[in-house]
mmCIF file of C-alpha atoms in Angstrom:
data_model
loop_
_atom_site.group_PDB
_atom_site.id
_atom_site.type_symbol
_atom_site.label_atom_id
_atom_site.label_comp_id
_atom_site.label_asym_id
_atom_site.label_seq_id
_atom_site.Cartn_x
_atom_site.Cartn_y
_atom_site.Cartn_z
ATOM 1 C CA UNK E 1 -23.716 -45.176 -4.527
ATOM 2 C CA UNK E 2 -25.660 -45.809 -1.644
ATOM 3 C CA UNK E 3 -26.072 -43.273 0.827
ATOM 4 C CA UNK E 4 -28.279 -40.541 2.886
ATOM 5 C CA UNK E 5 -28.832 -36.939 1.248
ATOM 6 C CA UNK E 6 -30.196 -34.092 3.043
ATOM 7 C CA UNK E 7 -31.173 -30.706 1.318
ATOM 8 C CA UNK E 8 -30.612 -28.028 1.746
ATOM 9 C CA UNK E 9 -27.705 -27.636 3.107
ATOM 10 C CA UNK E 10 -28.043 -24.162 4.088
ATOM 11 C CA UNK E 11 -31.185 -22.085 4.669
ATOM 12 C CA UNK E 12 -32.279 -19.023 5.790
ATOM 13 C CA UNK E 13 -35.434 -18.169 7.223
ATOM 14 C CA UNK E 14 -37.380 -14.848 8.477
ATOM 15 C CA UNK E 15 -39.194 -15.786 11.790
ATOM 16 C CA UNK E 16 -42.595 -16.909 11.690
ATOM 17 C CA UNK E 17 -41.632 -18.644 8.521
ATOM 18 C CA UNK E 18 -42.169 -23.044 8.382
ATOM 19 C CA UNK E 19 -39.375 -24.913 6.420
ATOM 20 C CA UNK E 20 -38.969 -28.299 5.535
ATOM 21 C CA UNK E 21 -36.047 -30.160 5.800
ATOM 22 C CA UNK E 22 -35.435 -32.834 3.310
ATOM 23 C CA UNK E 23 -33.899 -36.685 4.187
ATOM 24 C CA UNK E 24 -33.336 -39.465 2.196
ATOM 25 C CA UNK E 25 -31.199 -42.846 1.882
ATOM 26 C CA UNK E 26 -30.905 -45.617 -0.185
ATOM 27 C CA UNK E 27 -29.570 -47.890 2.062
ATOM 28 C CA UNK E 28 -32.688 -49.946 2.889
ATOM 29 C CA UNK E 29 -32.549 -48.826 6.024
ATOM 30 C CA UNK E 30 -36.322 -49.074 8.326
ATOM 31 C CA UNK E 31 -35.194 -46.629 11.273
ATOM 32 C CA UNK E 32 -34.279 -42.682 10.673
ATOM 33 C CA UNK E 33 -33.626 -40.009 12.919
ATOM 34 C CA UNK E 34 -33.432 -36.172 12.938
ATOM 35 C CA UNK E 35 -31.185 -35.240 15.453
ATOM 36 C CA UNK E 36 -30.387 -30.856 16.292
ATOM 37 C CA UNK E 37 -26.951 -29.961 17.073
ATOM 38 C CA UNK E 38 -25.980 -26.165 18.598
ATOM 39 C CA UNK E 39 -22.627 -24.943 18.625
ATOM 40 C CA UNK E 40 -20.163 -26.418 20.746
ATOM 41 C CA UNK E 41 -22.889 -29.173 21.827
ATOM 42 C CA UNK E 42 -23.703 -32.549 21.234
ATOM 43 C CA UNK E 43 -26.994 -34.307 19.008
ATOM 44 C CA UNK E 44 -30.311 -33.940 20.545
ATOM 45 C CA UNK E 45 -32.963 -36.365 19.184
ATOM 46 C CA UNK E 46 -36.011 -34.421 17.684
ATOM 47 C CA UNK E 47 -37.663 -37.669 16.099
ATOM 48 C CA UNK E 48 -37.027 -41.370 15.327
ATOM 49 C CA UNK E 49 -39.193 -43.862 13.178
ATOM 50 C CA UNK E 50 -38.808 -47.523 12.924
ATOM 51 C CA UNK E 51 -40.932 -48.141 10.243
ATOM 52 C CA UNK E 52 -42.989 -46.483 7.878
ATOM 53 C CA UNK E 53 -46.123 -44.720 8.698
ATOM 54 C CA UNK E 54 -44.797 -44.791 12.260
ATOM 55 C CA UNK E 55 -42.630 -41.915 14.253
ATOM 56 C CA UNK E 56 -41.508 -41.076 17.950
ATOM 57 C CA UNK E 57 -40.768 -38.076 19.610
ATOM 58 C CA UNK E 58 -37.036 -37.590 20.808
ATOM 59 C CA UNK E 59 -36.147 -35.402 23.609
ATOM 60 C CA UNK E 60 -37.024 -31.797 21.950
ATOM 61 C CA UNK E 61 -39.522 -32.277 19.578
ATOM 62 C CA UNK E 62 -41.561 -29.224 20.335
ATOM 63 C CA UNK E 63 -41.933 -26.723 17.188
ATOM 64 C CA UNK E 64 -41.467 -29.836 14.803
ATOM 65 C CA UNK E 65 -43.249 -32.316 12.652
ATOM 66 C CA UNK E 66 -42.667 -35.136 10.806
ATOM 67 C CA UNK E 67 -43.458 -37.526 8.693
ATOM 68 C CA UNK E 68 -42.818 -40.958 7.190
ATOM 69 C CA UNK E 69 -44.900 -41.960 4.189
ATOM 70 C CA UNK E 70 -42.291 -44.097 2.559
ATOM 71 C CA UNK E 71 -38.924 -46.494 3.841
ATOM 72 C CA UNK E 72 -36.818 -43.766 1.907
ATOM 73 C CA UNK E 73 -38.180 -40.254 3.342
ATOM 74 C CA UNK E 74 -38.202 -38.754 6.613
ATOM 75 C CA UNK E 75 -38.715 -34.339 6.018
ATOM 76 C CA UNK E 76 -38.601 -32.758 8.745
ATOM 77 C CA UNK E 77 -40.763 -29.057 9.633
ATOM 78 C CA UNK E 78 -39.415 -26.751 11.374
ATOM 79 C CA UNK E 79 -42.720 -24.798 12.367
ATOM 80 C CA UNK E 80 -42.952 -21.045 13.369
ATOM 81 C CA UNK E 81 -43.238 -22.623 17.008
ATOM 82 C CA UNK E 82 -40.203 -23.517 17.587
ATOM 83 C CA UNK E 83 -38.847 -20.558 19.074
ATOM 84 C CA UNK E 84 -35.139 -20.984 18.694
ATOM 85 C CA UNK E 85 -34.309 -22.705 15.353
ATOM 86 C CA UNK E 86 -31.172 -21.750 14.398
ATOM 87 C CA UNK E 87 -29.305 -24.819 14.438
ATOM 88 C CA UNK E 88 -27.414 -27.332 12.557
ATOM 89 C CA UNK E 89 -29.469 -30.622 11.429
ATOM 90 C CA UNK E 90 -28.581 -33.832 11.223
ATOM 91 C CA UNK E 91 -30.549 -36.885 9.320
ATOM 92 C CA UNK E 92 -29.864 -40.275 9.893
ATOM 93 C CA UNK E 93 -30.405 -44.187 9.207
ATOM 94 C CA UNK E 94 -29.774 -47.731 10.369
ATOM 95 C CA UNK E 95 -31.102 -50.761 10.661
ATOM 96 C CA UNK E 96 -33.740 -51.738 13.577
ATOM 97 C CA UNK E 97 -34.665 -53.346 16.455
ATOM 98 C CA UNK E 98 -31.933 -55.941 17.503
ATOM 99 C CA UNK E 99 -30.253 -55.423 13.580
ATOM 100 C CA UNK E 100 -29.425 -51.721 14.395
ATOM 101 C CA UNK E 101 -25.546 -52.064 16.027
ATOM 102 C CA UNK E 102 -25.853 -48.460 16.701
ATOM 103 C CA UNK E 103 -23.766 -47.388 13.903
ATOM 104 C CA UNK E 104 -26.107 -44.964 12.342
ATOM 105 C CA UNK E 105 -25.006 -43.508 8.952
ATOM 106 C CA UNK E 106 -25.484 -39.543 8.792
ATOM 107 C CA UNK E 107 -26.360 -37.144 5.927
ATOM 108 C CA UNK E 108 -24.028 -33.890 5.426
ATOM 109 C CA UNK E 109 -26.391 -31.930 7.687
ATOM 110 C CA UNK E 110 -28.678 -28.715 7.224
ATOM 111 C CA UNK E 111 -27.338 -25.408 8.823
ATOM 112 C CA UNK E 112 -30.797 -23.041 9.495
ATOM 113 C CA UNK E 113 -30.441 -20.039 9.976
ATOM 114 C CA UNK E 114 -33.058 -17.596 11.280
ATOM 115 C CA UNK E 115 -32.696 -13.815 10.274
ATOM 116 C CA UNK S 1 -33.779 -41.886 33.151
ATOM 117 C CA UNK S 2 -31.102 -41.393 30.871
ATOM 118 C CA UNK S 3 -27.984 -39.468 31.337
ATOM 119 C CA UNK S 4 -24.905 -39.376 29.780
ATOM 120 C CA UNK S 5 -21.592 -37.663 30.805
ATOM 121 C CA UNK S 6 -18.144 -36.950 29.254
ATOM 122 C CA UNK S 7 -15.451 -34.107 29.475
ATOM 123 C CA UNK S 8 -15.820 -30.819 27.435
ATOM 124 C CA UNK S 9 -12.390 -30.231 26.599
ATOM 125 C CA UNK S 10 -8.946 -32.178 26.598
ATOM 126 C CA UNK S 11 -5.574 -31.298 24.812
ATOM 127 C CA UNK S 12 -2.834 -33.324 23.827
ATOM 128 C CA UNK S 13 0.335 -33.397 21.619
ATOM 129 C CA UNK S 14 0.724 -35.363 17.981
ATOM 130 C CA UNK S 15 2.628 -38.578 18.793
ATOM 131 C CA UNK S 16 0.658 -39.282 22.859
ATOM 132 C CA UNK S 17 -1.889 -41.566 23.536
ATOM 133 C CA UNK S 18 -5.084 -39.591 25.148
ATOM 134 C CA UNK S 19 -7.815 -41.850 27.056
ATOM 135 C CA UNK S 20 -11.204 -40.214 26.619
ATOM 136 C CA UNK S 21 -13.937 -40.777 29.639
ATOM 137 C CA UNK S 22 -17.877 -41.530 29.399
ATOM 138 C CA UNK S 23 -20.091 -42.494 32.055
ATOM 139 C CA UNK S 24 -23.659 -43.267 31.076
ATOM 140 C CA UNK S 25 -27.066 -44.181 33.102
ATOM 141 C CA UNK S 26 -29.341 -45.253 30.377
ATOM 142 C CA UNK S 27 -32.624 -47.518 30.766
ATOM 143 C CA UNK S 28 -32.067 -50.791 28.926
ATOM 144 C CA UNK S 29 -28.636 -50.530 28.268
ATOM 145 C CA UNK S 30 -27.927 -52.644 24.907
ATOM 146 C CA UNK S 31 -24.106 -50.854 23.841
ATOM 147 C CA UNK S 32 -22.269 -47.894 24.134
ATOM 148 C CA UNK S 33 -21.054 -46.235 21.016
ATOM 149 C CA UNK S 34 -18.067 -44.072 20.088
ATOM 150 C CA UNK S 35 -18.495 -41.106 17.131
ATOM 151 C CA UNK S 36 -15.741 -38.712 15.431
ATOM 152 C CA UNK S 37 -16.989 -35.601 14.320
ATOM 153 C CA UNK S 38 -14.960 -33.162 12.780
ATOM 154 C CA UNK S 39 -16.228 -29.640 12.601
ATOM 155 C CA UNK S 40 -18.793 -28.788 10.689
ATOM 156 C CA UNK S 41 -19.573 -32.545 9.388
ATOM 157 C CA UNK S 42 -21.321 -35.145 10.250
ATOM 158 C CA UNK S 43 -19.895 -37.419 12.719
ATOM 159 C CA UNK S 44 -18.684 -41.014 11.976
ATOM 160 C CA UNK S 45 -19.295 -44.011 13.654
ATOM 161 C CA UNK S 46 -15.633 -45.483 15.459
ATOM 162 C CA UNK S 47 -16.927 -48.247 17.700
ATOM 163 C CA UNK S 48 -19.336 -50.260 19.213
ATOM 164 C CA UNK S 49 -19.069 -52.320 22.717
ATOM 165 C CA UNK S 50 -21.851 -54.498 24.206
ATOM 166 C CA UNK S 51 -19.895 -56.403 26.213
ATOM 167 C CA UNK S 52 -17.389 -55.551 29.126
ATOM 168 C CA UNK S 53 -13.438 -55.160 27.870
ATOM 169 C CA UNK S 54 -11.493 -53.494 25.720
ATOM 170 C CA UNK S 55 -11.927 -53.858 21.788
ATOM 171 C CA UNK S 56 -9.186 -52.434 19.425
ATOM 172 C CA UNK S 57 -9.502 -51.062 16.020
ATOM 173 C CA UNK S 58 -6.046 -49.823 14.407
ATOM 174 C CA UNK S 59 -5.131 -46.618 16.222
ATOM 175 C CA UNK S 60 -8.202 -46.502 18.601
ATOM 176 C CA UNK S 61 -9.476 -48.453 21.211
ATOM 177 C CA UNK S 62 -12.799 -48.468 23.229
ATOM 178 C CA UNK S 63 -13.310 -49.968 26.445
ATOM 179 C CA UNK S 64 -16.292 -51.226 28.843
ATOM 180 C CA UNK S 65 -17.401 -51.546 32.340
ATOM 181 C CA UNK S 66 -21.525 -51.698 32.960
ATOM 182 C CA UNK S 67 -21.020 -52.667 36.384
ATOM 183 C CA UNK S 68 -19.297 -49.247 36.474
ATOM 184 C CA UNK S 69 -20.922 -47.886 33.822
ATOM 185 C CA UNK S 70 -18.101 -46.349 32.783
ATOM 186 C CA UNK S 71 -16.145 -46.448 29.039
ATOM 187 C CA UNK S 72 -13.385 -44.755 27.279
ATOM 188 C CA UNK S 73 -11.968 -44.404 23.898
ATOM 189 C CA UNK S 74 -8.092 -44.717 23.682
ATOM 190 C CA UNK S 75 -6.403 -42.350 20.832
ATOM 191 C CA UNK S 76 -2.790 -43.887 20.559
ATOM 192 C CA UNK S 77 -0.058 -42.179 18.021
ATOM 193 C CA UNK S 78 -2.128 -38.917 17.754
ATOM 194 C CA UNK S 79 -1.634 -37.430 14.757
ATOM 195 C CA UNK S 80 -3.384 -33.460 13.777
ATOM 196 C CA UNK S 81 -5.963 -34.978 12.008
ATOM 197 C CA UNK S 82 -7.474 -36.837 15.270
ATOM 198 C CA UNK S 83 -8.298 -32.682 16.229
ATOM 199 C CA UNK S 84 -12.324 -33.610 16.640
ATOM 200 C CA UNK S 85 -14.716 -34.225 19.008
ATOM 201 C CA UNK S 86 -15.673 -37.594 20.433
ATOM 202 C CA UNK S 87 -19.058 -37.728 21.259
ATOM 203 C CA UNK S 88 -20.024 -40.934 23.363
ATOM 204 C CA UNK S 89 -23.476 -42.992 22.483
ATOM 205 C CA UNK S 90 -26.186 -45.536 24.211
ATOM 206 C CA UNK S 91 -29.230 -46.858 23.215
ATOM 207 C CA UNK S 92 -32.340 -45.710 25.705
ATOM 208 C CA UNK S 93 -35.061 -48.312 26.102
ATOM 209 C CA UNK S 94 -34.881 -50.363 23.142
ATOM 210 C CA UNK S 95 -32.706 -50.352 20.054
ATOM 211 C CA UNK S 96 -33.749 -47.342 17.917
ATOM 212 C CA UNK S 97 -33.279 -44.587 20.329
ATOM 213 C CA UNK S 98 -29.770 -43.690 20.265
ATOM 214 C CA UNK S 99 -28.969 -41.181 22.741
ATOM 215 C CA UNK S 100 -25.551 -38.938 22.575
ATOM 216 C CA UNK S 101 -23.314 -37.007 25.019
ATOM 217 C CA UNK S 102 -22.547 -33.775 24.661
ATOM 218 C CA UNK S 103 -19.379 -34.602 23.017
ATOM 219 C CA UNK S 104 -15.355 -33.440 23.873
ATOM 220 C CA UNK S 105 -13.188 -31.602 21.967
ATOM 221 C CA UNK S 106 -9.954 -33.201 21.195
ATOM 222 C CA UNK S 107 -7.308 -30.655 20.367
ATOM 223 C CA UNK S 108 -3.998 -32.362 19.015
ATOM 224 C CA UNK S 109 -1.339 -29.465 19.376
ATOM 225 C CA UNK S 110 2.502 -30.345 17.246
#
C-alpha cells in the first residue's frame, strides 16, 4: 500500500546526544516536510524540499539538518543544538508547485523525548 | 508576513452544529486548508478552498472570504468522535510552504 512511514516512533535521548529521524513514502510524491508539534500547539515547519538534492528552511530550523538524496527520503537530525527537543514529529508529502492542493499526507509521527 | 489566527478552545454538545473561525494574512495567498487531528495522531486533511464561498463535504463544510480574509469550518450533527482539533492551513509564498495555525480544540460533550 502506498503510504509515508516514519521511524521511530518513540525515542529517547540523553542531552548532547544527535538522532536521526527517519521519513519515507511511496507515493511519488517531489515535496516533503518535517513539521514539530508541542503539546497543546499547532505544526511548526522545520524544513521543506521540492525536489531532490534541494531543501528550505521552515520557520524553526535551528538545531536541525536535513537531507534529500533521493524522491523517497527526507531524515531528519535533531543535533545537540537544538536546545529544546522534546517534541512530537511529524513527516510529510504532496505533490508540488501548482499540483500540490495542499492536502499533504502525514506519517504516524515521532515522539522525542529528552531525558 | 504570515500570520495565522484561530480560537484555542470551543465546546459543544453531540447533535449541534459548531462554526469554527480562521483569519489568515499570508503572502501569496493560493488556498486555505482545513485539518482534523485527533490526539496523538497525525492530522487529516478535511478541505481545501481557493475560491470565495462555501464548499460542503458530508457533515462538514468550509467557507471563504479573501477580501476578509476570513474562513470557517462548519461541524453539523456533531457526534463524540468529531472531539479533535481543527487546525486551519495556507500556503506562504508559493505552493510548497504550507503554513498551520495553532489549531482549536473541539470538545463534543453528550
Amino acid at each position: 500500500d502506498g503510504g509515508i512511514t516514519q521511524s521511530p516512533k518513540y525515542l529517547f535521548r540523553k542531552e548532547g546526544q544527535n538522532v536521526t529521524l527517519s521519513c519515507e513514502q511511496n507515493l511519488n510524491h517531489d515535496a516533503m516536510y518535517w513539521y514539530r508539534q508541542d503539546p497543546g500547539q499547532g505544526l511548526r515547519l522545520i524544513y521543506y524540499s521540492q525536489i531532490v538534492n534541494d531543501f528550505q528552511k521552515g520557520d524553526i530550523a535551528e538545531g536541525y539538518s536535513v537531507s534529500r538524496e533521493k524522491k523517497e527520503s527526507f531524515p531528519l537530525t535533531v543535533t545537540s543544538a537544538q536546545k529544546n527537543p522534546t517534541a512530537f514529529y511529524l513527516c510529510a508529502s504532496s505533490n508540488s508547485g501548482q499540483a500540490n492542493t495542499g492536502e499533504l499526507f502525514f506519517g504516524e509521527g515521532s515522539r522525542l523525548t529528552v531525558l | 508576513g504570515q500570520n495565522i489566527d484561530q480560537p484555542t478552545e470551543m465546546t459543544a454538545t453531540e447533535g449541534a452544529i459548531v462554526q469554527i473561525n480562521c483569519t489568515y494574512q499570508t503572502s501569496g495567498f493560493n488556498g486555505l486548508f482545513w485539518y482534523q487531528q485527533h490526539a496523538g495522531e497525525a492530522p487529516t486533511f478535511l478541505s481545501y478552498n481557493v475560491l470565495d464561498g462555501l464548499e460542503e463535504k458530508g457533515r462538514f463544510s468550509s467557507f471563504l472570504s479573501r477580501s476578509k480574509g476570513y474562513s470557517y469550518l462548519l461541524l453539523k450533527e456533531l457526534q463524540m468522535k468529531d472531539s479533535a482539533s481543527y487546525l486551519c492551513a495556507s500556503f506562504s509564498g508559493g505552493y510548497n510552504k504550507l503554513i498551520f495555525g495553532a489549531g482549536t480544540r473541539l470538545a463534543v460533550h453528550p
